[in-house]
Amino acid sequence: MGEDYKYVLRYLPLYRAAVTDDWEAAKAIFDRDPDALTTRITYWSETTLHIAVATNCSHRFVENLVNRIAAVDKTKLRTPDYTTYNSLHYAAKVGNTRAATVLVENDPEMASIVDQCGHTPVKLAAWFGRKETLVYLLGVTPDVIGEAGTSPYSGTTGGDLITLTITAGFYDVALNLIERYPSLATEKDRNGITALQTLASRPGAFPSGRSWWFWQFFIYNCTPSVLDFNPEVEKKPTSPNKRGKRSGRAGWWWFRFVQSACFNFYLLLWSAVEYLVPVMRDIRESKLIHRQTSLLTKALVATVLTVDDHGVVWDVLGTAMSTAAQHGIHELIEECLGRYPGLIWYRIEGIYLFLASIKYRQVKVFNLVYQMTGHVVFATPNTIGEDNALHLAGRRASPHRLSTVTGAALQMQRELQWFKEVEKFVEPSFKEALNGEKKTPRMVFTDEHLDLVEKGEKWMKDTASSSTVVAALIVTVAFTAIFTAPGGNKDDGTPYFLRDSTFMLFAISDALALFASVTSVLMFLSMLTSRYAEEDFLYALPKRITIGLVSLFISIAAIMVTFCAAMVLVLRKELAWIAAPVGLVACVPVTFFVMLQFPLLVELVMSTYGPSIFHKQNDLVLH
């Protein structure tokens, strides 16, 4: 073996020159050994050109080497390695657009050459997420039948290209591809997946796949998108005479100039703000992606509907809608149903759309119920083993859907909310109907959620126990503080600072801390002695823990005010300056505790008292 690979050692200087962009050293070697230009120098049968292109930094080296090889025989640029990749394949994989440009300029046919697996350079660029190189290669790869026996933009090869482009997140490039080659909308890749189905598996690319805080949502709505204004699009005014037309056109161009200037200033202002607050750039980029996916979805659905084959249309849109239902992408489903209402009867793993939304616990898909006529919502044939809609709601959600809610207790509450909501829509006879297991929906719910009830009980009791300790400690401190007033008492028992406004703050905050902490203790004790029935998780238990936590936070804040007021009263004459820093330091551990527990409190309040997760999302009528 060592004898066979002696050339690897012999060409190590050439390898180092290619990696370090040392053209002078390589040129000296080529002058002595002209065959070294295209000979293989590594174990993987790579040439010097392969190595230099793969570095994506030896640009001067690549340009000189390509020119020298092309001057001798440009077909040598196509020399493959062990895996049949040529240098343009390498450029596509690593995103070396400069090398790709030089190679194609010297040998345009390289863009159509495939490896042993039928991969073209443009497909590899999409596969490895090299957007700049992908855009370039799309412009130089012709729509002709190549070595693979098909065009790069049709058949399985075209299906691979469009799905890989979408998978890489290049939605604007995918939209351009669909506009140039509409047949790609129905082509399937090697795994039998279409472009629309690939898009339906990417919830993060749609607004429904992101959860925003209110301030993030506000920024999202205010953030400009480059698609909001396109100065290239011109709608020319019409007028009855040439003079009027000329005058109208001048006015129109002046209006467009002012509009463009204002928008550019707006973008400039946002760029400055984004530089100072990077999170705003992330939000704007998310909005841009959402706009691109919206346009791509509309283009794909519209293109598919132009196909004169109902079987193809039914399959492409139906499978995409099925995937979207599993991932909760209601935007794509709305687009499909809005253009082809009959897709409501497409079966998703044996059931229709809205039963699938119950099975997968996708609330945003389920909410489309409120935009549809009643006769298509829960059709009686929609069954799995004779389960009706309420039986499906009684089945326990999959772990990854349950994990979207914090804690077993709130997960149980969410399951109850689903069951109660579906119960509003089903026929009265469904509520007591027996399935194949001879169980009613309520029996199914109870059997499926026994373990979750136990976990919810343990979670509630653990939370109550730990919080009771803190609340009881505050009760003790607050009760003691009022009888040991700062500064001491007079002979008649009245505090020295009784008439001081700071003392009044001390007394009021101490009383508030006492009452709030006692309330918190009582709430948590009631949780420890609760019966923990299924229905209690819907409202009763969340209400108690919410009141307990709110009272605990109030007592914590009040006791800190009490402490700070006492510090001011005791130290203000001689060490007044130390009161403020000591008070701030004392607040640090308390603040940490509140920060850790506050997100739970917010989720409890929103889940129990906030707007229902089930609601009409927009005014679009789907059927």
XYZ file of C-alpha atoms in Angstrom:
623
model
C 0.000 0.000 0.000
C 2.821 2.396 0.890
C 4.312 1.856 -2.556
C 1.023 2.749 -4.272
C 0.684 6.083 -2.468
C 4.195 7.429 -2.772
C 2.832 10.226 -4.960
C 0.930 11.591 -1.967
C 4.210 12.276 -0.176
C 5.850 13.554 -3.344
C 3.128 16.167 -3.866
C 2.882 17.383 -0.260
C 4.603 20.689 -1.159
C 1.970 21.227 -3.854
C -0.806 20.413 -1.375
C 0.590 22.966 1.109
C 0.862 25.577 -1.625
C -2.785 25.076 -2.596
C -3.962 25.395 1.015
C -1.851 28.501 1.739
C -2.587 30.276 -1.581
C 1.129 30.184 -2.467
C 0.931 30.363 -6.252
C 4.626 31.097 -6.714
C 5.646 27.827 -5.057
C 3.042 25.877 -7.057
C 4.103 27.553 -10.310
C 7.694 26.433 -9.756
C 6.483 22.844 -9.308
C 4.313 23.022 -12.443
C 7.233 24.406 -14.443
C 9.349 21.386 -13.435
C 6.481 18.869 -13.696
C 3.709 19.909 -16.132
C 1.756 16.707 -15.368
C 1.255 17.949 -11.793
C -1.375 20.382 -13.106
C -4.063 17.711 -13.258
C -2.566 14.685 -11.526
C -4.094 13.263 -8.354
C -2.235 14.273 -5.196
C -4.299 12.789 -2.313
C -5.606 9.403 -1.215
C -9.056 10.454 -2.459
C -7.729 11.087 -5.949
C -8.125 14.846 -5.567
C -6.196 17.170 -7.830
C -4.537 20.416 -6.853
C -7.606 22.224 -8.190
C -9.920 20.237 -5.896
C -7.834 21.171 -2.859
C -7.529 24.858 -3.733
C -11.253 25.212 -4.449
C -12.182 23.420 -1.223
C -10.236 25.908 0.910
C -12.595 28.703 -0.171
C -9.808 31.172 0.484
C -7.062 30.442 -2.083
C -8.819 32.548 -4.700
C -5.735 33.903 -6.476
C -4.333 30.384 -6.630
C -7.561 29.000 -8.153
C -7.789 31.720 -10.791
C -4.191 31.227 -11.920
C -4.481 27.439 -11.863
C -7.751 27.378 -13.837
C -6.329 29.705 -16.476
C -3.199 27.565 -16.791
C -5.172 24.297 -17.100
C -7.662 25.810 -19.571
C -4.797 27.031 -21.722
C -3.668 23.415 -22.110
C -6.979 21.513 -22.121
C -10.118 22.938 -20.521
C -11.705 19.490 -20.288
C -9.096 18.708 -17.628
C -11.037 21.075 -15.366
C -13.640 18.309 -15.142
C -11.231 15.753 -13.639
C -13.187 13.881 -10.955
C -12.020 12.663 -7.574
C -12.659 9.218 -6.089
C -16.365 10.040 -5.527
C -16.692 11.482 -9.081
C -16.929 15.065 -7.796
C -15.232 17.579 -10.073
C -13.925 20.939 -8.900
C -17.268 22.690 -9.513
C -18.977 20.171 -7.247
C -16.434 21.130 -4.585
C -17.100 24.827 -5.147
C -20.840 24.221 -4.727
C -20.381 22.235 -1.515
C -18.178 24.805 0.242
C -19.885 27.883 -1.222
C -16.870 29.097 -3.182
C -18.702 31.369 -5.624
C -15.512 32.973 -6.969
C -14.110 29.587 -7.941
C -17.451 28.532 -9.449
C -17.485 31.689 -11.567
C -13.966 31.110 -12.884
C -14.685 27.463 -13.661
C -17.964 28.099 -15.493
C -16.504 30.981 -17.468
C -13.793 28.665 -18.752
C -16.045 25.627 -19.244
C -19.821 26.409 -19.195
C -20.724 22.734 -19.633
C -19.363 21.939 -16.154
C -22.609 23.250 -14.653
C -24.510 20.322 -16.159
C -22.107 17.533 -15.203
C -23.397 15.084 -12.593
C -21.549 12.809 -10.180
C -22.125 9.074 -9.868
C -25.296 9.721 -7.813
C -26.739 12.142 -10.352
C -25.997 15.268 -8.306
C -25.418 18.474 -10.234
C -23.401 21.348 -8.728
C -26.538 23.465 -8.348
C -28.207 20.690 -6.361
C -25.171 20.370 -4.056
C -25.227 24.121 -3.424
C -28.850 23.828 -2.274
C -28.096 20.684 -0.280
C -25.303 22.303 1.719
C -27.086 25.642 2.131
C -24.751 27.818 0.020
C -27.142 30.545 -1.067
C -24.787 32.850 -2.960
C -23.336 29.953 -4.938
C -26.807 28.509 -5.512
C -28.103 31.752 -6.983
C -25.083 31.991 -9.272
C -25.334 28.390 -10.477
C -29.064 28.738 -11.129
C -28.190 31.488 -13.556
C -25.640 29.411 -15.474
C -27.171 25.927 -15.339
C -29.195 25.416 -18.522
C -32.595 23.747 -18.674
C -31.400 20.911 -20.919
C -31.310 17.148 -20.590
C -27.894 16.275 -19.220
C -25.966 13.134 -18.394
C -28.580 12.046 -15.870
C -31.149 11.791 -18.639
C -33.249 14.647 -17.328
C -33.139 18.407 -16.905
C -31.920 19.783 -13.548
C -35.320 21.456 -13.309
C -37.623 18.500 -13.934
C -38.307 14.995 -12.696
C -36.748 13.671 -9.517
C -33.687 15.890 -10.011
C -35.887 18.977 -10.134
C -37.869 17.722 -7.142
C -34.631 17.342 -5.192
C -33.564 20.862 -6.135
C -36.752 22.607 -5.030
C -37.166 20.632 -1.795
C -33.506 21.109 -0.832
C -33.805 24.834 -1.529
C -36.827 25.077 0.775
C -35.148 22.914 3.418
C -32.173 25.293 3.382
C -34.571 28.172 4.116
C -34.038 29.951 0.791
C -37.714 30.728 0.251
C -37.082 33.654 -2.074
C -34.929 31.452 -4.299
C -37.585 28.732 -4.245
C -40.224 31.284 -5.266
C -38.055 32.333 -8.193
C -37.649 28.694 -9.213
C -41.409 28.108 -9.172
C -41.975 31.202 -11.297
C -39.374 30.055 -13.829
C -40.249 26.357 -13.802
C -43.899 25.870 -12.688
C -43.676 22.085 -13.125
C -41.482 21.963 -10.001
C -44.626 22.540 -7.918
C -45.750 18.964 -8.573
C -42.404 17.187 -8.898
C -41.360 14.821 -6.110
C -37.859 14.309 -4.787
C -36.136 10.991 -4.162
C -38.151 10.499 -0.992
C -41.464 11.155 -2.727
C -41.866 14.599 -1.109
C -43.166 17.662 -2.954
C -42.136 21.272 -2.461
C -45.413 22.163 -0.732
C -45.112 19.226 1.642
C -41.551 20.253 2.487
C -42.755 23.765 3.230
C -45.543 22.320 5.395
C -42.955 20.596 7.587
C -41.268 23.870 8.547
C -43.493 25.546 11.174
C -40.790 28.061 12.068
C -41.138 29.618 8.619
C -44.731 30.691 9.345
C -46.124 33.176 11.878
C -48.054 30.370 13.593
C -44.767 28.646 14.381
C -43.475 31.504 16.532
C -44.626 32.690 19.942
C -44.021 36.363 20.675
C -44.153 38.376 23.864
C -46.400 41.406 23.516
C -43.435 43.764 23.028
C -41.949 41.477 20.377
C -45.292 41.331 18.594
C -45.480 45.141 18.653
C -42.004 45.397 17.101
C -42.946 42.712 14.577
C -45.906 44.780 13.358
C -43.853 47.975 13.158
C -40.797 46.461 11.531
C -40.402 47.229 7.806
C -39.968 44.448 5.308
C -38.108 44.953 2.046
C -41.126 43.447 0.318
C -43.430 46.175 1.604
C -42.389 48.558 -1.134
C -41.028 47.847 -4.580
C -40.062 50.986 -6.539
C -39.586 48.882 -9.684
C -43.299 48.228 -9.934
C -44.914 51.097 -11.763
C -48.499 51.639 -12.637
C -48.491 54.262 -15.354
C -51.279 56.844 -15.282
C -53.568 57.258 -18.228
C -54.819 60.519 -19.686
C -56.776 61.534 -22.776
C -54.076 63.590 -24.448
C -50.333 63.567 -24.756
C -49.822 66.727 -22.758
C -51.996 65.466 -19.965
C -50.226 62.125 -20.066
C -46.846 63.821 -19.827
C -48.017 65.985 -16.945
C -49.591 63.033 -15.173
C -46.459 60.947 -15.640
C -44.283 63.715 -14.211
C -46.546 63.979 -11.173
C -46.517 60.230 -10.803
C -42.737 60.021 -10.875
C -42.493 62.853 -8.350
C -44.849 60.971 -6.047
C -42.817 57.784 -6.484
C -39.597 59.660 -5.753
C -40.957 61.096 -2.493
C -42.426 57.732 -1.504
C -39.154 55.967 -2.219
C -37.136 58.580 -0.306
C -39.409 58.313 2.732
C -39.233 54.535 2.695
C -35.447 54.535 2.342
C -35.192 56.938 5.295
C -37.466 54.586 7.242
C -35.185 51.649 6.435
C -32.105 53.675 7.378
C -33.663 54.571 10.723
C -34.491 50.939 11.428
C -30.967 49.892 10.469
C -29.573 52.254 13.087
C -31.991 50.947 15.708
C -31.138 47.335 14.827
C -27.464 48.085 15.275
C -28.157 49.225 18.831
C -30.752 46.500 19.576
C -29.774 43.275 17.729
C -32.976 41.467 18.761
C -34.915 43.786 16.465
C -32.890 42.514 13.513
C -33.924 38.960 14.375
C -37.581 39.986 14.494
C -37.342 41.793 11.151
C -35.666 38.789 9.550
C -38.447 36.572 10.891
C -41.023 38.881 9.368
C -39.229 38.791 6.030
C -39.177 34.990 6.098
C -42.884 34.948 6.883
C -43.598 37.212 3.925
C -41.514 35.021 1.642
C -43.194 31.792 2.773
C -46.609 33.404 2.349
C -45.815 34.317 -1.253
C -44.249 30.910 -1.884
C -47.277 29.100 -0.454
C -49.671 31.088 -2.626
C -47.541 30.485 -5.713
C -47.241 26.753 -5.089
C -50.961 26.224 -4.438
C -51.969 28.358 -7.436
C -49.523 26.520 -9.698
C -50.679 23.084 -8.559
C -54.303 24.011 -9.267
C -53.414 24.735 -12.896
C -52.519 21.071 -13.448
C -55.125 19.313 -15.570
C -55.082 16.151 -13.471
C -57.324 15.975 -10.410
C -55.420 13.019 -8.978
C -52.187 14.998 -8.940
C -53.848 18.073 -7.445
C -55.599 15.989 -4.777
C -52.388 14.182 -3.863
C -50.047 17.200 -3.790
C -52.360 19.544 -1.870
C -53.753 16.804 0.346
C -50.385 15.466 1.511
C -49.168 19.023 2.127
C -52.291 19.781 4.155
C -51.790 16.551 6.116
C -48.232 17.543 7.002
C -49.338 21.075 7.883
C -52.016 19.678 10.214
C -49.397 17.683 12.096
C -47.156 20.734 12.484
C -49.919 23.249 13.201
C -49.398 25.443 10.130
C -52.882 26.855 9.668
C -51.753 29.416 7.070
C -50.978 26.726 4.507
C -54.223 24.887 5.245
C -56.200 28.105 4.853
C -54.594 28.715 1.472
C -55.399 25.185 0.282
C -58.987 25.197 1.557
C -59.584 28.734 0.369
C -58.718 27.747 -3.198
C -60.082 24.190 -3.119
C -62.741 23.734 -0.362
C -63.219 20.078 -1.291
C -59.879 19.272 0.343
C -61.705 19.306 3.668
C -62.552 15.668 2.852
C -58.931 14.602 2.388
C -58.165 11.791 4.809
C -55.162 12.240 7.075
C -54.143 8.817 8.371
C -57.736 7.664 8.037
C -59.436 10.752 9.454
C -60.459 14.157 8.186
C -58.786 17.468 8.893
C -60.350 18.635 12.133
C -60.222 15.248 13.793
C -56.524 15.251 12.874
C -56.123 18.618 14.588
C -57.621 17.074 17.751
C -55.414 14.006 17.522
C -52.249 16.085 17.087
C -53.439 18.818 19.518
C -52.811 21.592 16.999
C -54.984 24.382 18.307
C -54.369 26.796 15.444
C -55.571 24.215 12.957
C -58.547 23.358 15.146
C -59.472 27.048 15.308
C -60.296 26.916 11.608
C -63.526 25.311 12.847
C -64.788 28.796 13.646
C -64.356 29.816 10.014
C -66.333 26.943 8.525
C -69.943 25.863 8.177
C -71.104 23.319 10.702
C -71.883 20.437 8.355
C -68.251 19.795 7.474
C -66.639 20.155 10.866
C -67.004 16.731 12.466
C -68.409 14.323 9.904
C -69.529 11.029 11.434
C -67.370 8.819 9.168
C -64.230 10.402 10.621
C -63.219 7.538 12.885
C -60.209 5.551 13.981
C -61.254 2.210 15.448
C -64.725 3.670 16.003
C -63.410 6.588 18.038
C -65.442 9.743 17.508
C -64.143 13.291 17.906
C -64.650 13.289 21.666
C -62.859 9.967 22.051
C -59.887 11.494 20.233
C -59.982 14.494 22.567
C -59.971 12.022 25.455
C -56.777 10.395 24.247
C -53.632 11.725 25.868
C -51.631 14.121 23.714
C -48.196 13.115 22.482
C -45.292 14.046 24.805
C -43.890 16.702 22.471
C -47.260 18.498 22.435
C -47.667 18.248 26.200
C -44.200 19.722 26.665
C -45.377 23.038 25.202
C -47.072 23.656 28.580
C -45.141 24.020 31.853
C -45.741 21.453 34.579
C -47.941 18.375 34.760
C -50.819 20.298 36.388
C -51.079 22.825 33.572
C -50.697 20.018 31.055
C -53.703 18.327 32.649
C -55.594 21.611 32.526
C -54.818 21.949 28.817
C -56.068 18.419 28.160
C -59.329 19.245 29.979
C -59.695 22.443 27.950
C -59.408 20.430 24.750
C -61.983 17.907 25.919
C -64.462 20.599 26.989
C -64.065 22.539 23.747
C -64.568 19.534 21.478
C -67.578 18.585 23.588
C -69.271 21.811 22.476
C -69.188 20.756 18.818
C -70.060 17.079 18.789
C -73.527 15.614 18.515
C -75.181 14.915 21.898
C -75.160 11.181 21.154
C -71.366 11.250 20.790
C -70.893 12.215 24.444
C -71.959 8.791 25.690
C -71.103 6.763 22.581
C -69.031 3.606 23.000
C -65.943 2.997 20.900
C -64.397 -0.306 19.860
C -63.116 -0.765 23.423
C -66.665 -0.299 24.797
C -65.652 2.972 26.457
C -67.335 6.368 26.499
C -65.220 9.479 25.812
C -65.094 10.299 29.538
C -63.903 6.779 30.356
C -61.217 7.076 27.693
C -60.126 10.425 29.132
C -59.898 9.040 32.673
C -57.945 5.936 31.650
C -55.543 7.871 29.427
C -54.758 10.553 32.019
C -54.304 8.563 35.241
C -50.543 9.004 35.138
C -50.812 12.707 34.280
C -53.180 13.285 37.218
C -50.657 11.673 39.562
C -47.810 13.761 38.148
C -49.964 16.889 38.368
C -50.783 16.178 41.999
C -47.111 15.680 42.836
C -46.133 18.858 40.958
C -48.804 20.898 42.743
C -47.884 19.549 46.178
C -44.163 20.087 45.641
C -44.794 23.667 44.519
C -47.134 24.276 47.459
C -44.714 22.750 49.984
C -41.729 24.809 48.888
C -43.769 28.004 48.693
C -45.349 27.379 52.113
C -41.913 27.428 53.718
C -41.166 30.863 52.275
C -44.618 32.230 53.129
C -44.424 30.883 56.718
C -41.032 32.511 57.160
C -42.454 35.862 56.047
C -45.406 35.422 58.467
C -42.964 34.945 61.339
C -40.799 37.924 60.389
C -43.754 40.241 59.744
C -45.497 39.270 62.991
C -42.346 39.821 65.014
C -41.407 43.098 63.324
C -44.522 44.968 64.403
C -43.755 44.307 68.114
C -40.082 45.255 67.821
C -40.491 48.650 66.218
C -37.261 50.282 64.958
C -35.920 52.855 67.395
C -37.640 51.248 70.390
C -40.673 52.315 72.421
C -41.364 54.975 75.003
C -42.262 54.160 78.605
C -45.953 54.124 77.694
C -45.289 51.541 74.932
C -45.689 53.848 71.937
C -42.883 53.805 69.319
C -40.538 56.774 69.231
C -41.084 57.244 65.478
C -44.861 56.875 65.622
C -45.527 60.210 63.944
C -42.809 59.796 61.345
C -44.068 59.183 57.762
C -41.371 56.560 57.246
C -42.665 54.676 60.294
C -46.159 54.725 58.812
C -44.706 53.163 55.631
C -43.004 50.565 57.843
C -46.244 49.694 59.641
C -48.420 49.535 56.542
C -45.982 47.430 54.548
C -45.441 45.098 57.499
C -49.195 44.594 57.917
C -49.571 43.992 54.181
C -46.743 41.445 54.277
C -48.401 39.662 57.191
C -51.857 39.472 55.648
C -50.544 38.480 52.199
C -48.259 35.774 53.581
C -51.039 34.334 55.762
C -53.296 34.214 52.704
C -50.528 32.492 50.763
C -50.019 29.887 53.504
C -53.732 29.124 53.649
C -53.956 28.711 49.870
C -50.974 26.372 49.755
C -52.288 24.357 52.699
C -55.613 23.930 50.918
C -53.708 22.553 47.944
C -51.919 20.027 50.132
C -55.261 18.699 51.395
C -57.155 18.822 48.077
C -58.712 15.644 46.617
C -57.104 16.249 43.198
C -59.982 15.079 41.035
C -59.742 15.453 37.251
C -62.100 18.430 37.096
C -60.172 20.268 39.827
C -57.258 20.747 37.427
C -59.424 22.818 35.095
C -60.061 25.754 37.412
C -60.053 25.073 41.173
C -56.417 24.049 41.639
C -54.922 26.603 39.202
C -56.978 29.298 40.982
C -55.585 28.324 44.371
C -51.953 28.201 43.270
C -52.399 31.507 41.417
C -53.805 33.240 44.502
C -51.074 31.662 46.612
C -48.252 32.819 44.357
C -49.684 36.329 43.897
C -50.054 36.662 47.676
C -46.523 35.353 48.150
C -45.067 37.876 45.723
C -46.978 40.698 47.399
C -45.738 39.611 50.820
C -42.157 39.416 49.576
C -42.327 42.906 48.085
C -43.997 44.268 51.228
C -41.483 42.717 53.633
C -38.633 44.228 51.630
C -40.273 47.639 51.863
C -40.616 47.032 55.602
C -36.919 46.190 55.857
C -35.854 49.265 53.885
C -38.119 51.549 55.954
C -36.645 50.147 59.168
C -33.127 50.731 57.844
C -33.919 54.364 57.084
C -35.436 54.941 60.526
C -32.524 53.415 62.396
C -29.594 54.726 60.360
C -30.728 58.012 58.902
C -29.070 60.211 61.532
C -25.552 58.849 61.549
C -25.258 56.352 58.699
C -27.989 57.477 56.355
C -25.834 56.848 53.309
C -25.638 53.117 53.996
C -29.391 52.509 53.995
C -29.840 52.632 50.221
C -27.013 50.228 49.204
C -27.893 47.756 51.973
C -31.529 47.814 50.888
C -30.559 47.190 47.278
C -28.271 44.292 48.169
C -31.001 42.754 50.328
C -33.369 42.820 47.357
C -31.056 40.720 45.153
C -31.905 37.213 46.488
C -35.581 38.090 46.685
C -35.496 39.347 43.095
C -33.933 36.091 41.955
C -36.695 34.117 43.631
C -39.387 36.239 41.997
C -37.720 35.980 38.582
C -37.660 32.196 38.835
C -41.295 31.904 39.867
C -42.825 34.799 37.927
C -42.920 33.018 34.507
C -44.923 30.222 36.153
C -47.340 32.770 37.598
C -47.801 34.435 34.214
C -48.524 31.092 32.568
C -50.988 30.183 35.311
C -52.862 33.459 34.977
C -52.967 33.320 31.173
C -54.021 29.684 31.110
C -56.748 30.102 33.737
C -57.983 33.665 33.387
C -56.586 34.801 30.047
C -58.218 34.611 26.597
C -59.138 31.109 25.488
C -56.763 29.372 23.118
C -59.828 28.417 21.083
C -61.078 31.331 19.014
C -61.674 32.621 15.510
C -58.338 33.637 14.010
C -59.556 35.775 11.090
C -62.625 36.580 9.001
C -61.754 34.314 6.066
C -64.669 31.963 5.319
C -63.303 28.604 4.241
C -66.458 26.680 3.327
